[in-house]
Amino acid sequence: MTKINTHIGRRAFIRNTSLASGGLVLGFSFLNSCKPEQAKEMAGTEMPNEWFEMNSYLKIGDNGMVTVYTPNPEFGQNIRTSMPMLVAEELDVDWKNVVVEQAPYHAEKYGFQLTGGSTGIKARWIPLRMAGATAKQMLMAAAAKTWQVPVEEITTNGGVLQHAASEKSAGYGEMASVAATLDVPVEVQLKEVKDFKLISRSHKNVDAKKIITGKPMFGMDYQKDGMLIAMIVHPTAFGMTLKSVDDEAVKAMPGIKDVITIKSFKEGFKKHGFDTNAFPELVAIVGNSTWEVMQAKKKLNVEWKPITANTEIVNGFFGQETRNTPAGLESTQGHKAQMEALAAIPGNIVRKDGNPEAAFKNAAKILERSYSAPFLAHNSMEPINAFAHVEGNKVKIAAPIQIPSFIIPTLESSLGIPKENIEMELPRMGGGFGRKGYAHFVVEAALISQKVNAPIKLVYSREDDMTTGVYRPTYHATYRAAFDENNNLTALHIKAGGIPESPLFANRFPAGAIDNYLAEEWSIDSNITVGAFRAPRSNFMAGAEQAFLDEVAETMNKDAIQFRLDLLKRAKENPVGEDNQYDAERYAGVLELVREKSAWKQNDESKHRGVAAYFCHNSYAAHVLDLKMENGRPVVEKVVCAIDCGVVVNPDAATNMAEGAITDGVGNALFGELTFKDGVPQKNNFHQYQMIRMKEAPKEIDVHFVQNEIDPTGMGEPPFPPVFGAVANALYKATGQRHYSQPFITKKEVVG
């Protein structure tokens, strides 16, 4: 076992006890130690019946049942199963005796409740296990004290304490009251990976029955007596703002309670990076039912006017950032012209190894290709929604959001209510993919409730959701490769940019594997609202990079996988530069595994196969994708996937995430696209915006994990980016045509 101090640096456990029901409650926080005086106060506070004080905590009842509270919001990645598994593993309790509940939002006591960036299990790997180990150690100490034996002689097994010499045993519930009186141990032991009983074994989703039987779980399901329905009327185009509203006729319609205007931000408020809203001044209609409000929305007479250009300073992840919002009505045609123009001139040099200029000047051959991708809408199956009830100086929120902490300062400012008076429940999200990290809709719901003095549920229609942001940016990248007279690769040049950000990761592979390497970037400001989209930036760069590397391999007459492995061997044995943000050995490992599992070397003319591999979110993924053409349409027969994400906590859940990412990637690569004309999105619902259908999904997905004992890294996002390159490379094998612009197929080509 690994001994570990319960105080990791400045991170500390806090214990609270409640003996009313004869049970032990152990709470823990890995952020509270930053405020020791508050931690001391909390440690002496007796816990109330409804207490949710910690980052995440467990309760042990007198019958031996254990309740584990999961701190992070759930949106399908199954952390409500995987996180409690970490606690139960170290607690050494039978999984059938574990009950899982969702913790509410409370930043100072639950820590950073983030769902995004594939960080959930990675960030909680040690703290959650420590909670279980600490509780077990206290239960063992309680048994030793009760039986008057050395604690070293106490063992545990499936929620039972045992002392072999005296043949005494007791369930955890019997010792909970005694354990609650003991001090939290200074040091606990965590299991070695080889000793795991729960972790790395598949367990069913704890919410599966609720999901398939339609139990209320999602934000859309939230109900409260007296609750009204609200919907927002947004400007008709990006680059427009509110001028005037004529609401007299709408207010007279059946079921309509009020029509109001709101401003999301107070004057002078400094936004956080996730405070994004292209339309901060809005009109809201409030009524008795969704149907009545939707009908009123169609009748409301609103006038809009052009915005003025502005610049603001926001508090980003890495300090203060300048955000420029230009005026004007933007169109896709203009975007393409702007990007092509910037791609043709020198950009901002981000990395330079060797002498790439000389290598290209002296090259016997140069290969140059440009790649582009459009804006993408998130299109979560559950549209945007939020419940809010503002009563005087108190706020109750229930909303499907990914990062509750980030919206609290905005709520506090916009409502004029202190953050300690804001209570927030975190219902299950019906999809997020980054969109629900931008919680402006929570502020909108709260402002509406405050104005109408009633509990309200704000609902976005599918059209609202698709046409008002937040989108994946549109990107462009140009790759150049130089070859000598012997057809050896001598230099690589990448120039990438987008609207309104660059997608470039200058220090990722193939940086470090090529003597002469140059990376440049550029960006163009826009008033179209963008944000995180599953595996941000990587979701474009992986496809462009892997498609280009395939073409380089072909130019060199090399096998596609072996070419990548040769580059990685160079990066491992004799790397170029020092800031190479990947482990070449692990990267090669997924390529070798996918080569083996796909029987790559047995490739024949009947298989149109594409390969791609990529590193992001601290994990490595590689795909081999087989497709065929039927009536001019691509049919994905099989995808073999290899992933190195460290220890896999729940293999079934991890496999499900990989399958979802692969299917999502195939759909976006083939069909995903949102275009604009004069600031207006040209698609507003699924009859126009092509999402992947069941018949278009891969017929078979075969997922394999590299077995190691590395602490867990990202899983939800890493399998997504390389899909784009695998699809492009397989299409080339099937049709003889390279694809440089996404989507690879337009909707009119796939009707029927």
GROMACS .gro file of N, CA and C in nm, residues 143-144 147-156 161-169:
model
   63
  143ALA      N    1  -1.309   0.008   1.598
  143ALA     CA    2  -1.316  -0.134   1.634
  143ALA      C    3  -1.207  -0.171   1.733
  144ALA      N    4  -1.086  -0.121   1.710
  144ALA     CA    5  -0.975  -0.151   1.801
  144ALA      C    6  -1.002  -0.097   1.941
  147TRP      N    7  -1.288  -0.318   2.102
  147TRP     CA    8  -1.248  -0.454   2.136
  147TRP      C    9  -1.119  -0.460   2.217
  148GLN      N   10  -1.056  -0.342   2.239
  148GLN     CA   11  -0.933  -0.335   2.317
  148GLN      C   12  -0.822  -0.421   2.256
  149VAL      N   13  -0.801  -0.400   2.126
  149VAL     CA   14  -0.696  -0.472   2.054
  149VAL      C   15  -0.618  -0.371   1.972
  150PRO      N   16  -0.496  -0.405   1.929
  150PRO     CA   17  -0.418  -0.312   1.845
  150PRO      C   18  -0.487  -0.290   1.710
  151VAL      N   19  -0.486  -0.166   1.663
  151VAL     CA   20  -0.551  -0.134   1.538
  151VAL      C   21  -0.483  -0.206   1.421
  152GLU      N   22  -0.354  -0.238   1.434
  152GLU     CA   23  -0.283  -0.307   1.327
  152GLU      C   24  -0.338  -0.447   1.303
  153GLU      N   25  -0.413  -0.501   1.402
  153GLU     CA   26  -0.467  -0.635   1.388
  153GLU      C   27  -0.608  -0.636   1.328
  154ILE      N   28  -0.661  -0.519   1.302
  154ILE     CA   29  -0.796  -0.508   1.243
  154ILE      C   30  -0.785  -0.515   1.091
  155THR      N   31  -0.871  -0.593   1.029
  155THR     CA   32  -0.879  -0.599   0.883
  155THR      C   33  -1.021  -0.567   0.840
  156THR      N   34  -1.036  -0.536   0.711
  156THR     CA   35  -1.169  -0.505   0.657
  156THR      C   36  -1.193  -0.589   0.533
  161LEU      N   37  -1.562  -0.526   0.962
  161LEU     CA   38  -1.438  -0.517   1.038
  161LEU      C   39  -1.414  -0.650   1.107
  162GLN      N   40  -1.290  -0.696   1.107
  162GLN     CA   41  -1.261  -0.828   1.163
  162GLN      C   42  -1.135  -0.824   1.248
  163HIS      N   43  -1.134  -0.908   1.356
  163HIS     CA   44  -1.014  -0.930   1.437
  163HIS      C   45  -0.995  -1.080   1.448
  164ALA      N   46  -0.898  -1.132   1.373
  164ALA     CA   47  -0.883  -1.277   1.359
  164ALA      C   48  -0.856  -1.346   1.491
  165ALA      N   49  -0.769  -1.289   1.575
  165ALA     CA   50  -0.730  -1.358   1.698
  165ALA      C   51  -0.846  -1.381   1.792
  166SER      N   52  -0.933  -1.281   1.806
  166SER     CA   53  -1.048  -1.294   1.898
  166SER      C   54  -1.174  -1.341   1.827
  167GLU      N   55  -1.166  -1.354   1.693
  167GLU     CA   56  -1.278  -1.394   1.609
  167GLU      C   57  -1.397  -1.298   1.619
  168LYS      N   58  -1.364  -1.172   1.651
  168LYS     CA   59  -1.470  -1.071   1.658
  168LYS      C   60  -1.487  -1.005   1.521
  169SER      N   61  -1.608  -0.965   1.493
  169SER     CA   62  -1.637  -0.894   1.368
  169SER      C   63  -1.755  -0.801   1.388
   0.00000   0.00000   0.00000
